[in-house]
Tab-separated table of C-alpha atoms in Angstrom:
chain	number	residue	atom	x	y	z
A	424	MET	CA	104.525	126.892	88.992
A	425	LYS	CA	100.935	127.653	90.102
A	426	ILE	CA	101.343	126.059	93.522
A	427	ILE	CA	104.745	127.670	94.034
A	428	ALA	CA	103.457	131.076	93.004
A	429	LYS	CA	100.480	130.848	95.368
A	430	THR	CA	102.828	130.083	98.237
A	431	LEU	CA	105.156	132.913	97.344
A	432	VAL	CA	102.582	135.647	96.970
A	433	GLY	CA	99.909	134.663	99.449
A	434	ALA	CA	100.794	137.512	101.785
A	435	LEU	CA	101.008	140.230	99.149
A	436	ALA	CA	98.368	142.959	99.182
A	437	LEU	CA	96.472	143.894	96.046
A	438	THR	CA	97.528	147.004	94.176
A	439	THR	CA	94.679	149.485	93.741
A	440	ALA	CA	93.827	152.461	91.568
A	441	LEU	CA	96.587	152.067	88.995
A	442	ALA	CA	95.029	154.779	86.868
A	443	ALA	CA	94.489	157.324	89.651
A	444	PRO	CA	95.807	160.881	89.302
A	445	LEU	CA	99.474	161.189	90.158
A	446	LYS	CA	100.108	161.547	93.884
A	447	ALA	CA	103.830	160.815	93.927
A	448	ASP	CA	106.816	160.784	91.627
A	449	PRO	CA	106.322	157.686	89.455
A	450	THR	CA	108.955	155.006	89.983
A	451	ALA	CA	109.258	151.605	88.350
A	452	GLU	CA	111.765	148.796	88.566
A	453	VAL	CA	111.459	146.967	85.250
A	454	LEU	CA	112.583	143.339	85.009
A	455	HIS	CA	113.171	142.238	81.407
A	456	TYR	CA	115.427	140.156	79.170
A	457	TRP	CA	115.903	142.539	76.251
A	458	THR	CA	119.693	142.800	76.227
A	459	SER	CA	120.814	142.366	72.588
A	460	GLY	CA	121.321	145.207	70.092
A	461	GLY	CA	117.856	145.694	68.617
A	462	GLU	CA	116.123	144.684	71.829
A	463	ALA	CA	118.243	147.009	73.935
A	464	GLN	CA	117.369	149.952	71.690
A	465	ALA	CA	113.686	149.097	71.974
A	466	VAL	CA	113.611	148.962	75.765
A	467	LYS	CA	115.665	152.162	75.878
A	468	ALA	CA	112.849	153.865	73.969
A	469	LEU	CA	110.413	152.906	76.721
A	470	GLN	CA	112.832	154.096	79.383
A	471	GLU	CA	113.272	157.456	77.656
A	472	ALA	CA	109.520	157.939	77.306
A	473	PHE	CA	109.081	157.125	80.993
A	474	LEU	CA	111.817	159.546	82.049
A	475	ALA	CA	110.374	162.263	79.826
A	476	ARG	CA	107.137	162.046	81.812
A	477	GLY	CA	108.979	162.567	85.099
A	478	GLY	CA	109.405	158.930	86.035
A	479	SER	CA	112.301	157.257	87.798
A	480	TRP	CA	113.304	154.055	85.973
A	481	VAL	CA	115.226	151.237	87.678
A	482	ASP	CA	116.528	148.929	84.956
A	483	ALA	CA	116.780	145.229	85.853
A	484	PRO	CA	117.862	143.286	82.758
A	485	VAL	CA	118.563	139.547	82.868
A	486	ALA	CA	120.575	138.267	79.919
A	487	GLY	CA	119.488	135.046	78.250
A	488	GLY	CA	117.151	134.794	75.281
A	489	GLY	CA	113.742	133.256	75.821
A	490	GLY	CA	113.294	134.484	79.390
A	491	ASP	CA	114.126	131.281	81.268
A	492	ALA	CA	116.862	132.946	83.338
A	493	GLN	CA	114.574	135.872	84.127
A	494	ALA	CA	111.847	133.517	85.356
A	495	ALA	CA	114.205	132.165	88.001
A	496	VAL	CA	115.100	135.690	89.112
A	497	LEU	CA	111.422	136.635	89.341
A	498	ARG	CA	110.548	133.648	91.523
A	499	ALA	CA	113.436	134.471	93.838
A	500	ARG	CA	112.358	138.117	94.089
A	501	VAL	CA	108.766	137.203	94.919
A	502	LEU	CA	109.964	134.635	97.466
A	503	ALA	CA	111.979	137.388	99.111
A	504	GLY	CA	108.894	139.613	99.280
A	505	ASP	CA	110.479	142.126	96.885
A	506	PRO	CA	108.791	141.807	93.464
A	507	PRO	CA	109.691	144.286	90.714
A	508	ALA	CA	106.958	146.717	89.727
A	509	ALA	CA	106.821	145.620	86.081
A	510	VAL	CA	107.939	142.298	84.657
A	511	GLN	CA	108.197	141.095	81.092
A	512	ILE	CA	106.157	137.875	81.057
A	513	LYS	CA	103.657	136.357	78.676
A	514	GLY	CA	101.179	133.657	77.814
A	515	PRO	CA	100.031	131.158	80.474
A	516	ASN	CA	102.613	132.571	82.893
A	517	ILE	CA	100.514	135.732	83.143
A	518	GLN	CA	97.456	133.698	84.021
A	519	GLU	CA	99.306	131.671	86.652
A	520	TRP	CA	100.741	134.716	88.425
A	521	ALA	CA	97.290	136.358	88.308
A	522	ASP	CA	95.662	133.207	89.678
A	523	ALA	CA	98.160	133.331	92.520
A	524	GLY	CA	97.037	136.852	93.408
A	525	ALA	CA	100.356	138.422	92.464
A	526	LEU	CA	99.176	140.936	89.877
A	527	GLY	CA	97.359	144.241	90.083
A	528	ASP	CA	94.168	145.141	88.209
A	529	LEU	CA	94.708	147.417	85.195
A	530	SER	CA	91.018	147.843	84.434
A	531	ALA	CA	90.976	151.571	85.185
A	532	VAL	CA	93.808	152.266	82.731
A	533	ALA	CA	92.261	149.937	80.155
A	534	GLU	CA	88.871	151.612	80.331
A	535	ALA	CA	90.361	155.102	80.161
A	536	GLN	CA	92.319	154.183	77.021
A	537	ASN	CA	89.656	151.941	75.433
A	538	TRP	CA	91.940	148.913	75.140
A	539	ASP	CA	89.056	146.631	74.184
A	540	ASP	CA	88.531	148.673	71.026
A	541	VAL	CA	92.120	148.521	69.770
A	542	LEU	CA	93.369	145.054	70.749
A	543	PRO	CA	92.543	141.873	68.807
A	544	ALA	CA	90.601	139.293	70.780
A	545	ALA	CA	93.526	136.860	70.659
A	546	ILE	CA	95.759	139.425	72.369
A	547	GLN	CA	93.106	140.282	74.953
A	548	ASP	CA	92.906	136.617	75.879
A	549	ILE	CA	96.619	136.642	76.701
A	550	VAL	CA	96.619	139.701	78.994
A	551	LYS	CA	93.248	139.367	80.711
A	552	TYR	CA	92.418	137.300	83.769
A	553	GLU	CA	88.791	136.657	84.669
A	554	GLY	CA	87.778	139.484	82.339
A	555	ASN	CA	90.190	142.089	83.742
A	556	TYR	CA	93.464	143.319	82.304
A	557	VAL	CA	96.443	142.310	84.419
A	558	ALA	CA	99.201	142.948	81.872
A	559	VAL	CA	99.964	145.304	79.003
A	560	PRO	CA	100.836	143.901	75.552
A	561	VAL	CA	103.819	145.600	73.988
A	562	ASN	CA	103.887	143.978	70.588
A	563	VAL	CA	103.145	141.028	68.355
A	564	HIS	CA	105.979	138.863	67.071
A	565	ARG	CA	105.673	136.347	64.315
A	566	VAL	CA	107.804	133.284	65.051
A	567	ASP	CA	107.647	131.374	61.757
A	568	TRP	CA	110.060	133.474	59.688
A	569	ILE	CA	112.996	132.666	57.438
A	570	TRP	CA	115.641	135.405	57.318
A	571	ALA	CA	117.907	135.025	54.316
A	572	ASN	CA	120.906	136.622	52.649
A	573	PRO	CA	119.874	136.976	48.981
A	574	GLU	CA	123.456	137.231	47.727
A	575	VAL	CA	124.382	133.945	49.378
A	576	LEU	CA	121.308	132.195	47.988
A	577	ALA	CA	122.098	133.582	44.540
A	578	GLN	CA	125.455	131.787	44.621
A	579	VAL	CA	123.567	128.520	44.138
A	580	GLY	CA	120.827	129.991	41.965
A	581	ALA	CA	118.223	129.847	44.723
A	582	THR	CA	115.619	132.049	46.332
A	583	VAL	CA	113.899	131.683	49.699
A	584	PRO	CA	112.215	128.249	49.704
A	585	THR	CA	108.424	128.018	49.857
A	586	THR	CA	108.127	124.303	50.669
A	587	TRP	CA	110.119	122.020	52.952
A	588	ASP	CA	111.188	119.908	49.987
A	589	GLU	CA	112.503	123.056	48.351
A	590	PHE	CA	114.194	124.035	51.613
A	591	ASN	CA	116.030	120.712	51.663
A	592	GLU	CA	117.016	120.978	47.998
A	593	THR	CA	118.374	124.497	48.494
A	594	ALA	CA	120.230	123.502	51.655
A	595	ASP	CA	121.844	120.553	49.884
A	596	LYS	CA	123.054	122.864	47.119
A	597	LEU	CA	124.491	125.254	49.689
A	598	LEU	CA	126.283	122.436	51.479
A	599	ALA	CA	127.780	121.258	48.196
A	600	ALA	CA	129.055	124.790	47.600
A	601	GLY	CA	130.698	124.913	51.036
A	602	ILE	CA	128.120	127.347	52.468
A	603	ILE	CA	126.345	126.954	55.820
A	604	PRO	CA	122.655	126.608	54.920
A	605	LEU	CA	121.147	127.347	58.340
A	606	ALA	CA	122.493	129.694	61.014
A	607	HIS	CA	121.382	128.291	64.336
A	608	GLY	CA	122.151	128.607	68.005
A	609	GLY	CA	122.275	125.378	69.952
A	610	GLN	CA	120.099	126.427	72.869
A	611	PRO	CA	116.969	124.455	73.807
A	612	TRP	CA	114.503	127.265	73.092
A	613	GLN	CA	116.062	127.818	69.668
A	614	ASP	CA	115.767	124.105	68.867
A	615	ALA	CA	112.114	124.310	69.909
A	616	THR	CA	111.571	127.352	67.686
A	617	VAL	CA	112.697	125.413	64.631
A	618	PHE	CA	110.710	122.389	65.794
A	619	GLU	CA	107.377	124.209	66.008
A	620	THR	CA	107.787	125.781	62.575
A	621	VAL	CA	108.413	122.297	61.189
A	622	VAL	CA	105.320	120.976	63.016
A	623	LEU	CA	103.267	123.722	61.390
A	624	GLY	CA	104.818	123.206	57.965
A	625	ILE	CA	104.725	119.409	57.850
A	626	GLY	CA	101.457	118.872	59.682
A	627	GLY	CA	99.484	122.022	58.940
A	628	VAL	CA	97.373	124.256	61.143
A	629	ASP	CA	94.933	121.600	62.381
A	630	PHE	CA	97.742	119.211	63.289
A	631	TYR	CA	99.684	121.952	65.085
A	632	ARG	CA	96.623	122.826	67.118
A	633	LYS	CA	95.911	119.203	68.025
A	634	ALA	CA	99.495	118.337	68.912
A	635	LEU	CA	101.011	121.469	70.454
A	636	VAL	CA	97.930	123.248	71.799
A	637	ASP	CA	95.358	120.559	72.623
A	638	LEU	CA	98.001	117.921	73.466
A	639	ASP	CA	96.076	115.256	71.571
A	640	MET	CA	97.916	111.979	72.171
A	641	GLU	CA	96.940	110.499	68.828
A	642	ALA	CA	98.476	113.482	67.041
A	643	LEU	CA	101.578	113.438	69.229
A	644	GLY	CA	102.190	109.775	68.451
A	645	SER	CA	101.259	109.916	64.788
A	646	ASP	CA	103.184	109.203	61.599
A	647	THR	CA	102.958	112.931	60.909
A	648	MET	CA	104.991	113.626	64.039
A	649	VAL	CA	107.511	111.019	62.902
A	650	ALA	CA	107.806	112.991	59.649
A	651	VAL	CA	108.385	116.158	61.697
A	652	PHE	CA	111.341	114.578	63.465
A	653	ASP	CA	112.605	113.245	60.131
A	654	GLN	CA	112.726	116.831	58.900
A	655	MET	CA	114.433	117.950	62.108
A	656	ARG	CA	117.139	115.362	61.509
A	657	LYS	CA	117.742	116.931	58.094
A	658	MET	CA	117.889	120.378	59.709
A	659	ARG	CA	120.591	119.156	62.083
A	660	GLY	CA	122.747	118.401	59.064
A	661	TYR	CA	122.357	121.937	57.752
A	662	VAL	CA	123.953	123.736	60.716
A	663	ASP	CA	127.672	124.278	61.326
A	664	PRO	CA	129.669	122.329	63.932
A	665	ASP	CA	130.086	125.376	66.184
A	666	PHE	CA	126.367	125.896	66.826
A	667	PRO	CA	126.160	124.591	70.448
A	668	GLY	CA	125.501	127.376	72.931
A	669	ARG	CA	125.402	130.141	70.324
A	670	ASP	CA	123.044	133.027	71.115
A	671	TRP	CA	120.334	133.714	68.557
A	672	ASN	CA	121.611	137.183	67.654
A	673	LEU	CA	125.027	135.737	66.834
A	674	ALA	CA	123.309	133.361	64.427
A	675	THR	CA	121.547	136.357	62.885
A	676	ALA	CA	124.937	138.023	62.467
A	677	MET	CA	126.118	135.008	60.464
A	678	VAL	CA	123.380	135.691	57.912
A	679	MET	CA	124.164	139.405	57.949
A	680	ARG	CA	127.841	138.746	57.208
A	681	GLY	CA	127.119	136.172	54.522
A	682	GLU	CA	128.562	133.301	56.552
A	683	ALA	CA	125.241	131.445	56.377
A	684	ALA	CA	122.306	131.618	54.001
A	685	MET	CA	119.255	131.460	56.268
A	686	GLN	CA	118.012	131.578	59.842
A	687	ILE	CA	114.664	130.438	61.235
A	688	MET	CA	113.806	132.851	64.023
A	689	GLY	CA	111.072	135.202	65.178
A	690	ASP	CA	110.978	138.732	63.867
A	691	TRP	CA	113.010	140.066	66.766
A	692	ALA	CA	115.841	139.089	64.413
A	693	LYS	CA	114.792	141.974	62.199
A	694	GLY	CA	115.811	144.377	64.943
A	695	GLU	CA	119.383	143.142	64.488
A	696	PHE	CA	119.294	143.855	60.762
A	697	ALA	CA	117.779	147.271	61.408
A	698	ALA	CA	120.378	148.132	64.039
A	699	ALA	CA	123.062	147.386	61.425
A	700	GLY	CA	121.404	149.701	58.898
A	701	MET	CA	120.367	146.885	56.572
A	702	VAL	CA	117.335	147.229	54.283
A	703	PRO	CA	114.727	144.480	53.809
A	704	GLY	CA	114.334	143.328	50.226
A	705	VAL	CA	117.859	144.558	49.480
A	706	ASP	CA	120.335	143.403	52.109
A	707	TYR	CA	118.161	140.610	53.490
A	708	VAL	CA	114.895	138.845	52.685
A	709	CYS	CA	112.055	137.862	55.003
A	710	ALA	CA	109.575	135.097	54.230
A	711	SER	CA	107.316	132.881	56.297
A	712	THR	CA	108.453	129.329	56.819
A	713	PRO	CA	106.550	126.827	54.643
A	714	SER	CA	103.020	126.261	55.983
A	715	ASP	CA	99.362	126.425	54.942
A	716	ASN	CA	98.964	130.101	55.824
A	717	GLY	CA	99.478	129.577	59.532
A	718	TYR	CA	100.867	132.328	61.758
A	719	LEU	CA	102.735	131.513	64.962
A	720	LEU	CA	102.112	134.259	67.477
A	721	ASN	CA	104.397	135.490	70.224
A	722	SER	CA	103.572	138.594	72.221
A	723	ASP	CA	105.602	140.380	74.870
A	724	SER	CA	103.721	141.897	77.769
A	725	PHE	CA	104.497	143.674	81.002
A	726	ALA	CA	102.613	142.461	84.040
A	727	MET	CA	102.311	144.821	86.977
A	728	PHE	CA	103.104	143.023	90.216
A	729	ASN	CA	101.655	144.012	93.564
A	730	VAL	CA	103.966	146.603	95.103
A	731	SER	CA	103.704	149.066	97.973
A	732	GLY	CA	104.263	152.809	97.900
A	733	ASP	CA	102.455	155.500	95.931
A	734	ASP	CA	105.546	156.133	93.813
A	735	ASN	CA	105.586	152.530	92.594
A	736	VAL	CA	101.844	152.436	91.982
A	737	GLU	CA	102.030	155.684	90.006
A	738	GLY	CA	104.974	154.296	88.071
A	739	GLN	CA	102.923	151.283	87.046
A	740	ALA	CA	100.060	153.489	85.894
A	741	LEU	CA	102.409	155.614	83.817
A	742	LEU	CA	104.082	152.565	82.303
A	743	ALA	CA	100.744	151.056	81.315
A	744	GLU	CA	99.631	154.304	79.696
A	745	LEU	CA	102.868	154.665	77.752
A	746	ILE	CA	103.227	151.057	76.632
A	747	LEU	CA	99.905	150.901	74.819
A	748	GLY	CA	99.935	154.469	73.535
A	749	THR	CA	100.035	154.765	69.736
A	750	GLU	CA	103.254	156.791	69.743
A	751	PHE	CA	105.226	154.288	71.785
A	752	GLN	CA	103.703	151.296	70.000
A	753	GLU	CA	105.061	152.706	66.757
A	754	THR	CA	108.479	153.724	68.120
A	755	PHE	CA	109.059	150.530	70.061
A	756	ASN	CA	108.036	148.102	67.344
A	757	LEU	CA	110.033	149.902	64.663
A	758	LEU	CA	113.089	149.261	66.833
A	759	LYS	CA	112.174	145.780	68.037
A	760	GLY	CA	111.272	144.340	64.633
A	761	SER	CA	107.787	143.366	65.789
A	762	ILE	CA	104.408	144.875	64.961
A	763	PRO	CA	102.080	146.845	67.278
A	764	ALA	CA	99.698	144.981	69.528
A	765	ARG	CA	97.018	147.557	68.816
A	766	THR	CA	95.494	147.626	65.346
A	767	ASP	CA	95.141	151.373	64.769
A	768	VAL	CA	98.821	152.369	64.599
A	769	PRO	CA	99.706	154.037	61.265
A	770	ARG	CA	101.727	151.781	58.937
A	771	GLY	CA	103.630	154.467	57.065
A	772	GLU	CA	106.967	154.009	58.865
A	773	PHE	CA	106.943	150.210	58.876
A	774	ASP	CA	108.940	148.186	56.363
A	775	GLU	CA	107.739	145.487	53.998
A	776	CYS	CA	108.401	142.676	56.483
A	777	ALA	CA	106.276	144.338	59.162
A	778	ILE	CA	103.462	145.119	56.729
A	779	LYS	CA	103.475	141.497	55.536
A	780	SER	CA	103.270	140.420	59.178
A	781	MET	CA	100.343	142.782	59.811
A	782	ASP	CA	98.480	141.574	56.722
A	783	ASP	CA	99.164	137.915	57.472
A	784	MET	CA	98.054	138.274	61.093
A	785	VAL	CA	94.750	139.827	60.080
A	786	ALA	CA	94.209	137.084	57.500
A	787	ALA	CA	95.143	134.390	60.015
A	788	ALA	CA	92.769	135.807	62.607
A	789	GLU	CA	89.955	135.842	60.066
A	790	GLY	CA	90.783	132.344	58.821
A	791	ASP	CA	91.302	130.810	62.268
A	792	THR	CA	94.936	130.014	61.527
A	793	LEU	CA	96.409	132.344	64.170
A	794	LEU	CA	98.243	130.068	66.593
A	795	GLY	CA	100.106	130.605	69.839
A	796	SER	CA	103.771	129.664	69.895
A	797	MET	CA	104.659	126.710	72.095
A	798	ALA	CA	108.365	127.492	72.188
A	799	HIS	CA	107.737	131.081	73.265
A	800	GLU	CA	105.224	130.377	76.023
A	801	ILE	CA	101.982	131.423	74.387
A	802	ALA	CA	100.439	128.005	73.675
A	803	GLN	CA	102.134	126.207	76.557
A	804	ALA	CA	104.259	127.055	79.567
A	805	GLY	CA	105.841	125.372	82.534
A	806	ALA	CA	106.247	121.601	82.566
A	807	VAL	CA	104.416	120.975	79.297
A	808	ARG	CA	106.540	123.440	77.372
A	809	GLY	CA	109.597	121.993	79.066
A	810	ALA	CA	108.667	118.485	77.968
A	811	PHE	CA	108.389	119.551	74.334
A	812	ILE	CA	111.688	121.383	74.482
A	813	ASP	CA	113.528	118.551	76.217
A	814	VAL	CA	112.539	115.983	73.605
A	815	ALA	CA	113.075	118.306	70.644
A	816	THR	CA	116.561	119.315	71.752
A	817	ALA	CA	117.545	115.779	72.823
A	818	HIS	CA	116.637	114.502	69.365
A	819	PHE	CA	118.344	117.396	67.593
A	820	ASN	CA	121.595	116.849	69.464
A	821	SER	CA	121.850	113.065	69.230
A	822	ASP	CA	121.317	110.165	66.857
A	823	MET	CA	117.929	109.355	68.378
A	824	SER	CA	115.536	107.920	65.812
A	825	SER	CA	112.365	109.774	64.884
A	826	GLN	CA	110.217	106.937	66.188
A	827	ASP	CA	112.015	106.966	69.527
A	828	ALA	CA	111.587	110.737	69.705
A	829	VAL	CA	107.838	110.408	69.146
A	830	SER	CA	107.571	107.740	71.838
A	831	GLN	CA	109.515	109.892	74.282
A	832	LEU	CA	107.374	112.914	73.426
A	833	VAL	CA	104.131	111.083	74.156
A	834	ASP	CA	105.461	109.819	77.484
A	835	ALA	CA	106.882	113.230	78.444
A	836	ILE	CA	103.656	115.107	77.728
A	837	LYS	CA	101.611	112.572	79.669
A	838	LEU	CA	103.850	113.071	82.684
A	839	ALA	CA	103.907	116.880	82.376
A	840	GLN	CA	100.161	117.431	82.364
């Protein structure tokens, strides 16, 4: 993508003075992929805050979880010389667009609001380029969650499993009782989400880092990775026959309705429960997937692309100010199911799942077990991420052996780098 992006944006001028006093009515076209129930409510909160400050909001949603469809739209818009003002992107993609000269410098806003003092170092690393802020973090999502219906689990005398062996035992009991153990959507990014939680749980933090972050070939081709694919084969047997193509929020609804016992999904799923008026600890249960205290991090950000016109520049400045303000960080993340990117937001309104996520993230940061998600473009992006996803989903949807999957993974990652 880096070469393509450089070609596309080479002629774009740099945006300046994003934090300057307002000179025009702030306007912003916002490209995002938050289109489901909880997500839609969350982005609406940002829109309302922007409008309340006199802004003109142009909504540009692109349906399709994971952002792959939006990425294609963004490339086309930049190619046409018409980039949106603000775009929901994250991880290495931010760095690549910044390296291509496509993003404005948010340093003035960051200094005025003391972002360095309120953002964890791991989050700063995601949204900074060469020491300067080029994007605004909206939230922190934990990926490695199990969402469960306690009444369904109780039908087989089970609670949320804490080990993978226990997960398999519980799933087998559910199957025997005619209950779908795992609600899942058969889309490549969802397969990869389950895959990376299994990598973390089977291999541990050090193995995850070697295999999915450092791309260590010995780790990728190891017996531990074979065991990961063995577990994935078991997981394939725990989903219903109608899973292909199902959106993630529809899988969440299966758990909500008691049609399935569990779902492995990031905490954006909690926004669906919240939108339905369900209470954590009562109507549903949240627990981390089995691991050695690892925490898989996903973080949404808005990057401000180079645009012309004072109204667009002022709109970007206003958006940046609002997004990282304490009031919006609280409002947005209560709706989205995530936790604030900044560390000084009061916890009083957050539920037990969010507080557990906050506590676990702090502990993971202190213990060096805070890891970027591969599936959600924090640890890897572009061709490397695609290689992981292709092999994981090909294995999940076929009778491919675990050893063959490992061999294909090693070859695919070598080619992708």
